Coordinates of C-alpha atoms and ligand atoms in Angstrom, one line a residue:
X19 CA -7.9 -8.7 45.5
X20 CA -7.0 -11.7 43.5
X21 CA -4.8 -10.6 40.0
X22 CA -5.1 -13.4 37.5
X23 CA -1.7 -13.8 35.0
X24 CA -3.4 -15.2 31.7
X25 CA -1.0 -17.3 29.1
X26 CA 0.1 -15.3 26.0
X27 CA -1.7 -16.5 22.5
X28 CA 0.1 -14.6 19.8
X29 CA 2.4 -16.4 17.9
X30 CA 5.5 -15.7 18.1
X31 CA 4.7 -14.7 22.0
X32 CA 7.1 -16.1 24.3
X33 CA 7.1 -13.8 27.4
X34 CA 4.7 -14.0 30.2
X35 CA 3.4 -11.1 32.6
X36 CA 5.1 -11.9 35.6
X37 CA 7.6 -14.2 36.6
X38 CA 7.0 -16.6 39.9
X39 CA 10.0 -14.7 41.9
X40 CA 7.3 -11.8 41.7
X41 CA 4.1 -14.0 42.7
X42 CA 5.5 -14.2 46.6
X43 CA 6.1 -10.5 46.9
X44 CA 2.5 -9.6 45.3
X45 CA 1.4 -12.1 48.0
X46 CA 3.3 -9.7 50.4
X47 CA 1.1 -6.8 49.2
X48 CA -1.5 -8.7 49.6
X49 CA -3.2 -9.9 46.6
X50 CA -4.2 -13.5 45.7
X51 CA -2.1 -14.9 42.7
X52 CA -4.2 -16.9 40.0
X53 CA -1.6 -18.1 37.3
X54 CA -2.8 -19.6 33.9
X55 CA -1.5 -23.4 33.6
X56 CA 2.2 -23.3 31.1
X57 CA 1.8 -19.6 31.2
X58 CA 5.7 -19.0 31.8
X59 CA 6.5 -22.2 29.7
X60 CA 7.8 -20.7 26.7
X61 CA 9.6 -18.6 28.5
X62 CA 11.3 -21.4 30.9
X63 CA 9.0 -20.9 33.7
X64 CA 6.8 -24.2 34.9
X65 CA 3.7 -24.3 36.9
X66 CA 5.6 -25.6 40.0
X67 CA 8.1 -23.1 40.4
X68 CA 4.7 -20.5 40.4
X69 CA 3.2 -23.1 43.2
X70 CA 5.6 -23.1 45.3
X71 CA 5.9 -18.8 45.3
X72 CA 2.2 -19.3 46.8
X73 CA 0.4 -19.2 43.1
X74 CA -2.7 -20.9 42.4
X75 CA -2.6 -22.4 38.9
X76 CA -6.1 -22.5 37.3
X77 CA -7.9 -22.9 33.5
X78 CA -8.3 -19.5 31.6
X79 CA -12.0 -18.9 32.3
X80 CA -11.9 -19.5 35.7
X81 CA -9.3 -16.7 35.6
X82 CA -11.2 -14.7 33.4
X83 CA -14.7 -14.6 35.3
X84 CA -13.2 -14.7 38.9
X85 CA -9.9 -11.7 38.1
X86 CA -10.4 -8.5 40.0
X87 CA -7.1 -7.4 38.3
X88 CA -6.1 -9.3 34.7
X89 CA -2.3 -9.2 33.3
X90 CA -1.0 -9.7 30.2
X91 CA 1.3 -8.7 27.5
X92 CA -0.6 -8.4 24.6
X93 CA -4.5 -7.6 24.1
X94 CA -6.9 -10.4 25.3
X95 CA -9.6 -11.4 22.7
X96 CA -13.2 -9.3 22.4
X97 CA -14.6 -12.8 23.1
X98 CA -13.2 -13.3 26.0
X99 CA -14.6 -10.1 27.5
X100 CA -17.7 -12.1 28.2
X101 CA -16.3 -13.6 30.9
X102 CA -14.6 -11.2 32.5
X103 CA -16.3 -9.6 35.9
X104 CA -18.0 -5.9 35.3
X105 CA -15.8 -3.8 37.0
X106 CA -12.3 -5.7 36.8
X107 CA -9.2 -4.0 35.5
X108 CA -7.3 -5.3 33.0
X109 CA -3.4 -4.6 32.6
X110 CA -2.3 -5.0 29.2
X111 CA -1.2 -3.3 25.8
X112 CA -4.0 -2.5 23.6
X113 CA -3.0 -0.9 20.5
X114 CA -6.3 1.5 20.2
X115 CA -6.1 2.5 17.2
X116 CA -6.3 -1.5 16.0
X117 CA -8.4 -2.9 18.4
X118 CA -11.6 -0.5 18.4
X119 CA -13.9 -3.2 19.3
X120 CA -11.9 -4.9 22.3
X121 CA -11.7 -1.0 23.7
X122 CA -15.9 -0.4 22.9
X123 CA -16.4 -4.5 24.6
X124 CA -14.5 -3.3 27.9
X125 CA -16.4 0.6 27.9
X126 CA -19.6 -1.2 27.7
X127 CA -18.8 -3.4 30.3
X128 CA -16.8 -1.4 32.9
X129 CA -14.3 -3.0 32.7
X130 CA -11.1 -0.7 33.5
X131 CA -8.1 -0.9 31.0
X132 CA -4.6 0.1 31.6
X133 CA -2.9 0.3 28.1
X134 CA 1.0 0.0 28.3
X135 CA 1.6 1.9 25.5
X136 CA 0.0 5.3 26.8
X137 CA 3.3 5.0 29.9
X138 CA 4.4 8.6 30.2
X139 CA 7.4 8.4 29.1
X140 CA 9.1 10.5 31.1
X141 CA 12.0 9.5 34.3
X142 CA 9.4 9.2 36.4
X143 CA 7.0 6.9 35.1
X144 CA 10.4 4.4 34.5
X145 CA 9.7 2.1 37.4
X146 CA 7.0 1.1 35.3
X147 CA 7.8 1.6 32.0
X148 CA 7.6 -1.8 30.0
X149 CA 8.2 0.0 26.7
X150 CA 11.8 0.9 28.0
X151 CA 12.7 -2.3 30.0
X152 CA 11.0 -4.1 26.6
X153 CA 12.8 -2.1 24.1
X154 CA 16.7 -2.2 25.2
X155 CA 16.6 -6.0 24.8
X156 CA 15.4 -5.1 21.0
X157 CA 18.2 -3.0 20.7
X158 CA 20.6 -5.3 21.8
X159 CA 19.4 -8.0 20.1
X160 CA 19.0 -6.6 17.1
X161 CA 22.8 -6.2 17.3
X162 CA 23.5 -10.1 17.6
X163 CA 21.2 -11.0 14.9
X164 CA 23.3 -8.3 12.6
X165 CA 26.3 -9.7 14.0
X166 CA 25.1 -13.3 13.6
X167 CA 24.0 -12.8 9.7
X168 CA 26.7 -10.5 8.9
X169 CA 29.9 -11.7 6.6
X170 CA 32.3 -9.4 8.1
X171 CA 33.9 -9.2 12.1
X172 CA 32.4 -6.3 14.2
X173 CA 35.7 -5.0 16.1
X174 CA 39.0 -4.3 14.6
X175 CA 41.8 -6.9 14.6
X176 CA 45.4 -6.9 13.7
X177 CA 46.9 -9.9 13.9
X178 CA 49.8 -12.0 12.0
X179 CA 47.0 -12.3 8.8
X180 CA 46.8 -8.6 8.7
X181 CA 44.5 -6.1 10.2
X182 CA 41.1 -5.9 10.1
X183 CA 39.0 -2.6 9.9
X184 CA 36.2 -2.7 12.4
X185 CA 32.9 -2.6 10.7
X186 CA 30.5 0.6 10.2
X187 CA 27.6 0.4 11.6
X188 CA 24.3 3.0 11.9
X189 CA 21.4 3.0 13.6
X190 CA 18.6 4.8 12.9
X191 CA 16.1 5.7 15.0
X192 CA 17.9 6.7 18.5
X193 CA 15.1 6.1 21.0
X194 CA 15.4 3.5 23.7
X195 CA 16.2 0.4 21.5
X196 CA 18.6 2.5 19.2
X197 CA 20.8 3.7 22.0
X198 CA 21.3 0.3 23.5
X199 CA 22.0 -0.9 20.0
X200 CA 24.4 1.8 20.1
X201 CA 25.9 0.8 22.9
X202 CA 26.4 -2.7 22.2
X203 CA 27.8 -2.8 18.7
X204 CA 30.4 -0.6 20.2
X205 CA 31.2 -2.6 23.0
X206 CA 31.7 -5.8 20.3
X207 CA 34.2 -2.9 18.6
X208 CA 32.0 -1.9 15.6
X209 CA 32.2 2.0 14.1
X210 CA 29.1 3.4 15.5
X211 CA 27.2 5.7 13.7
X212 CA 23.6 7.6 14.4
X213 CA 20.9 9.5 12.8
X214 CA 18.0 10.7 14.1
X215 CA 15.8 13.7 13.7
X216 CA 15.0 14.8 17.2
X217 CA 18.1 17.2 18.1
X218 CA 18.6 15.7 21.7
X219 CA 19.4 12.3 20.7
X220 CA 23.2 14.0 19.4
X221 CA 24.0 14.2 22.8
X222 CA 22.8 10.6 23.6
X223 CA 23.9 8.9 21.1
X224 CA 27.2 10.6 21.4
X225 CA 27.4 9.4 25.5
X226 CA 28.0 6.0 23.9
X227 CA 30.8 6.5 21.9
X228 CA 28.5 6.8 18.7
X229 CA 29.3 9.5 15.7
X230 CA 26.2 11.5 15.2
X231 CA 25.1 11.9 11.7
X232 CA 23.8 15.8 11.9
X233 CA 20.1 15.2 9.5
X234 CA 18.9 18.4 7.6
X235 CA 15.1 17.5 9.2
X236 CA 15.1 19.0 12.9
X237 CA 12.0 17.8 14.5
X238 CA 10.6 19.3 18.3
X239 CA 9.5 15.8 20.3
X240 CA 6.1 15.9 21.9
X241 CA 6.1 13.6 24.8
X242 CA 9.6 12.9 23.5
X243 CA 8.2 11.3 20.6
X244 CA 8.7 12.4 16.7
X245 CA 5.9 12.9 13.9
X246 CA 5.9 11.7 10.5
X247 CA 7.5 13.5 8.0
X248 CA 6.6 15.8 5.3
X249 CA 6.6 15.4 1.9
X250 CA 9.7 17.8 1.6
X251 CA 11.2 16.3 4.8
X252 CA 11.4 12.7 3.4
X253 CA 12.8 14.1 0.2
X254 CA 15.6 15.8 2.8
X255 CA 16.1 12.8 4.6
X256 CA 16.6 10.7 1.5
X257 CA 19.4 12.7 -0.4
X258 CA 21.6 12.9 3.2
X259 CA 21.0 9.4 4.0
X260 CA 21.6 8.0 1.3
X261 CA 25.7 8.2 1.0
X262 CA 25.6 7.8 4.2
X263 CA 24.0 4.4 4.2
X264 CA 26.2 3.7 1.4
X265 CA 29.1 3.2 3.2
X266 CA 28.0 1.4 5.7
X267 CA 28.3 -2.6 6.9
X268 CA 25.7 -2.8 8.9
X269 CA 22.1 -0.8 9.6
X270 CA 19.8 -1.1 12.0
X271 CA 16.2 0.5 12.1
X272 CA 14.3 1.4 15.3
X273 CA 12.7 4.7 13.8
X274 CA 9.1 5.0 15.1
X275 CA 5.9 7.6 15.0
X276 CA 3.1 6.5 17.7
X277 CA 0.2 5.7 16.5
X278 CA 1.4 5.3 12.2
X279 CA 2.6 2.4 10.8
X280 CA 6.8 3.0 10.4
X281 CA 8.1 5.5 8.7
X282 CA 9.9 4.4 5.3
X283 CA 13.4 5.4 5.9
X284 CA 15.4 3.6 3.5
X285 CA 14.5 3.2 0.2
X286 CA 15.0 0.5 -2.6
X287 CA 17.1 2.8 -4.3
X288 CA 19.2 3.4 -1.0
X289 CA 19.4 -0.4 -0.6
X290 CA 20.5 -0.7 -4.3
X291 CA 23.7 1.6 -3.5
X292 CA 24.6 -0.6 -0.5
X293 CA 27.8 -2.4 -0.7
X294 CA 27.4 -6.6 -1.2
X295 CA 27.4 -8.3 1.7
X296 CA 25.9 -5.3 4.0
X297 CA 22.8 -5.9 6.1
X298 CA 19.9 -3.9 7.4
X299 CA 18.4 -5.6 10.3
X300 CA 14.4 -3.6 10.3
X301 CA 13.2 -4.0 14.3
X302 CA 10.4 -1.5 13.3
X303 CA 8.9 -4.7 11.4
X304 CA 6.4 -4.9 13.2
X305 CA 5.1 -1.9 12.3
X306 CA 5.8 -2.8 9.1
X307 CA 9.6 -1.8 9.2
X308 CA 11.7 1.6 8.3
X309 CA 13.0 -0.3 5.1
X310 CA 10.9 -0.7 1.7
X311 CA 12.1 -4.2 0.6
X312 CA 11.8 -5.3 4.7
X313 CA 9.4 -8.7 4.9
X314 CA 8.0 -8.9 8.4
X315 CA 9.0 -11.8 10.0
X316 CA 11.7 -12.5 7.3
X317 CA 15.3 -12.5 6.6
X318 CA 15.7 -12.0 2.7
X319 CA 18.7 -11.4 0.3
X320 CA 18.2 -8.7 -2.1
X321 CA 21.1 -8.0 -5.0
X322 CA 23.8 -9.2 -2.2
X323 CA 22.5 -7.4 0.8
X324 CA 21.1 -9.4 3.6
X325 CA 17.5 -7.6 5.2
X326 CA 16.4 -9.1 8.2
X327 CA 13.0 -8.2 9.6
X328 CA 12.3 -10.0 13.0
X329 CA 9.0 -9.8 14.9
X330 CA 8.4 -9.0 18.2
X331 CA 12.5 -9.0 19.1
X332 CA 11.8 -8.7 23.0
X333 CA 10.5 -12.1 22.9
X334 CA 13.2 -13.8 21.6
X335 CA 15.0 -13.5 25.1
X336 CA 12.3 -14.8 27.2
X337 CA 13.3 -14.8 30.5
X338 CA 15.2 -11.3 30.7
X339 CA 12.5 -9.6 29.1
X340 CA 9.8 -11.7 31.5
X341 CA 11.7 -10.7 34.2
X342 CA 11.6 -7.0 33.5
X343 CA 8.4 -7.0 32.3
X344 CA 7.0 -8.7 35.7
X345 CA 9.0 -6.4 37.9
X346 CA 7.7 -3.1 36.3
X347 CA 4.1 -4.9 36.5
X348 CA 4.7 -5.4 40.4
X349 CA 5.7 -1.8 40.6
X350 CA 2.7 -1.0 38.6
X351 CA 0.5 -3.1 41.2
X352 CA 1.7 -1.5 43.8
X353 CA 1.0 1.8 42.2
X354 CA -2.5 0.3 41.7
X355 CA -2.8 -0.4 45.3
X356 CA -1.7 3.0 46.5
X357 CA -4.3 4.5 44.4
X358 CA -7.4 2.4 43.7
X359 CA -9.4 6.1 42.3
X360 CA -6.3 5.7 39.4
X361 CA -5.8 9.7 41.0
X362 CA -2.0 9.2 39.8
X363 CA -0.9 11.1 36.9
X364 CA 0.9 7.7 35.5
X365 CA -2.4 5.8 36.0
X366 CA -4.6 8.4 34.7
X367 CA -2.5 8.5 31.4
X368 CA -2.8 5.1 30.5
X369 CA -6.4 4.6 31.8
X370 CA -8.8 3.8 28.6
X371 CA -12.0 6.4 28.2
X372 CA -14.2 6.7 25.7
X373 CA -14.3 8.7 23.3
X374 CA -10.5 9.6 22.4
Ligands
NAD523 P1 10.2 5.3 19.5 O1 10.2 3.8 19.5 O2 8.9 6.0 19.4 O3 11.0 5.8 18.2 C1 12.4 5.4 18.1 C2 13.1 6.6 17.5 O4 12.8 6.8 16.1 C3 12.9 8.0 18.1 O5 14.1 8.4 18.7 C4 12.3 8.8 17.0 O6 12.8 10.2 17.1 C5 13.0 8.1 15.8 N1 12.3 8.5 14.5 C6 11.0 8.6 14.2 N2 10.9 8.9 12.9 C7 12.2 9.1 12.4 C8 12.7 9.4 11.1 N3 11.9 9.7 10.1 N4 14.0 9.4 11.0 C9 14.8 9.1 12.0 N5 14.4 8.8 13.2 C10 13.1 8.8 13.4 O7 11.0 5.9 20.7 P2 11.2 5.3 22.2 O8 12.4 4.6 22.2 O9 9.9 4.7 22.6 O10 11.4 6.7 23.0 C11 10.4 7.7 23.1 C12 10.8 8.8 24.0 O11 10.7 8.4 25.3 C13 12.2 9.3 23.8 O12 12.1 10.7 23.7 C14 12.9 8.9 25.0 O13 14.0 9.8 25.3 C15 11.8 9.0 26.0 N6 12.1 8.2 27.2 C16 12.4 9.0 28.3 C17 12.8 8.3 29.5 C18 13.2 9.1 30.7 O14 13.6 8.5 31.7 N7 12.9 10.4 30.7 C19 12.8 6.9 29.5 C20 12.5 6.2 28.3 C21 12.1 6.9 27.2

């Protein structure tokens, strides 16, 4: 079985699939490593250091057409399914609902598809759940970026120049990336403060040291996931968040519904009430972001309040998020090899069939 690791193209794409401390213990499993040449070079990683883990480096289409099993991060192109062999599998996000023609190019070829974002998300499926590993370094990212553009100290200090009140700081949306971005502004001594609207985050959020912020719109997770709001819902939302937003230093936005673009949390008018110098950072940007005056890719100053809305945050620390990546890939593969029918419930969730 030979598994070909193709370079990321996006911009803004630093990561690569897996790492070359992986390569030797794929080897051990038994499959023959192809790696795409400067595939891990964004992300610190060099052709040698693949070499000598027993990787072969070689051009893109010769991965392409000779790949029994093809990773990557993000979707490959519908031209390059051309290339690939009829019957390969391909490892990779692929964003469905966006990419119809890549899913009908790979269906009329055979060409098996695990998407990453169909994981269960459940404890289970967490040896091989790149949407976790991926998502606590957004979180605690997001928390140095706010920190970085912020005017004011996170923690509290009392020193001979007086004392200085720790900074307030919410985070909305407490899923994966929100509860480490809990958890890290409060170990740099922020005021941590939460909202969500699936009940069973209280508890979570509250586990690190966060105050929950109890929201009038209760909504039952499926798959652990929320919906998008009603009409009436938002309207809720709005009139509790917005004092509460008010007082705050510091925001941060994870809030996502799968399959939507992200819901609109915090309004222009919520943004207008904020005190100068406060900052939203948006990491739901690239979904278009949880905040109305949020520009993708773009840190902004609006009426003295700094909105940040970075793209693809996981990226931005390379090498962790590589190496967690590549090891839930390797578990993945393995998974793969104990089950080459895909007869495993994780497999056969993220296995791409026609006609959903
Ligand atoms: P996500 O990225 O889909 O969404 C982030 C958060 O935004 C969610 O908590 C969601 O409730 C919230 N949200 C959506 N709309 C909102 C709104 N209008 N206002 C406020 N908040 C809003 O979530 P995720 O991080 O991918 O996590 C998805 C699920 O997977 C969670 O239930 C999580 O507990 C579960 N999970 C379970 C395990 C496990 O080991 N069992 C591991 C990882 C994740």
């Amino acid at each position: 079985m030979i598994v070909g690791v193709l370079k990321e193209t996006y911009t803004n794409e630093r990561r690569v699939a897996v790492v070359p401390r992986d390569v030797s213990k794929l080897k051990e499993l038994g499959f023959e490593v192809l790696v795409e040449s400067n595939a891990g070079k964004l992300a610190y990683f060099e052709d040698e250091e693949y070499e000598s883990e027993g990787a072969r480096i070689e051009d893109r289409k010769y991965i392409l057409s000779n790949a029994d099993i093809i990773l990557k991060i993000n979707p490959p192109e519908t031209k390059e399914v051309e290339y690939i062999k009829d019957g390969a599998l391909i490892v990779a996000f692929l964003y469905e609902w966006k990419n119809e023609e890549l899913k009908k190019a790979v269906l009329e070829k055979h060409i098996r598809y695990l998407a990453l974002e169909k994981i269960p998300r459940t404890t289970k499926a967490q040896f091989v759940d790149v949407l976790s590993s991926q998502a606590t370094l957004a979180g605690y990212k997001a928390v140095l970026i706010a920190g970085e553009l912020s005017p004011k100290l996170f923690p509290m200090l009392t020193t001979a120049a007086g004392t200085v009140k720790p900074a307030n700081v919410l985070v909305i949306g407490v899923g994966v990336a929100g509860l480490q971005a809990l958890a890290t502004a409060k170990r740099i001594g922020a005021n941590t403060f939460a909202y969500d609207i699936r009940p069973e985050t209280k508890t979570e959020a509250e586990s690190v040291g966060a105050k929950f912020l109890q929201s009038p719109v209760i909504v039952e997770s499926k798959g652990g996931y929320a919906r998008e709001l009603t009409d009436e819902e938002k309207q809720k939302q709005y009139q509790f968040l917005k004092d509460n937003v008010a007082r705050m230093d510091v925001v941060i936005t994870t809030a996502q519904v799968p399959g939507r673009p992200a819901p609109k949390i915090i309004t222009k008018d919520m943004v207008d009430g904020m005190k100068k110098g406060s900052v939203i950072v948006d990491i739901a940007s690239d979904n278009g972001g949880n905040c109305e005056l949020t520009e993708p890719g773009r840190t902004i100053e609006y009426n003295g309040v700094i909105i940040s809305g970075p793209l693809n945050v996981p990226s931005m620390l390379p090498i962790t998020a590589s190496e967690m990546f590549s090891k839930n890939m390797f578990n993945l593969l393995k998974l793969i090899k104990e089950h080459p029918e895909m007869d495993d419930e994780i497999l056969e969730a993220m296995l791409v069939k026609g006609g959903e």
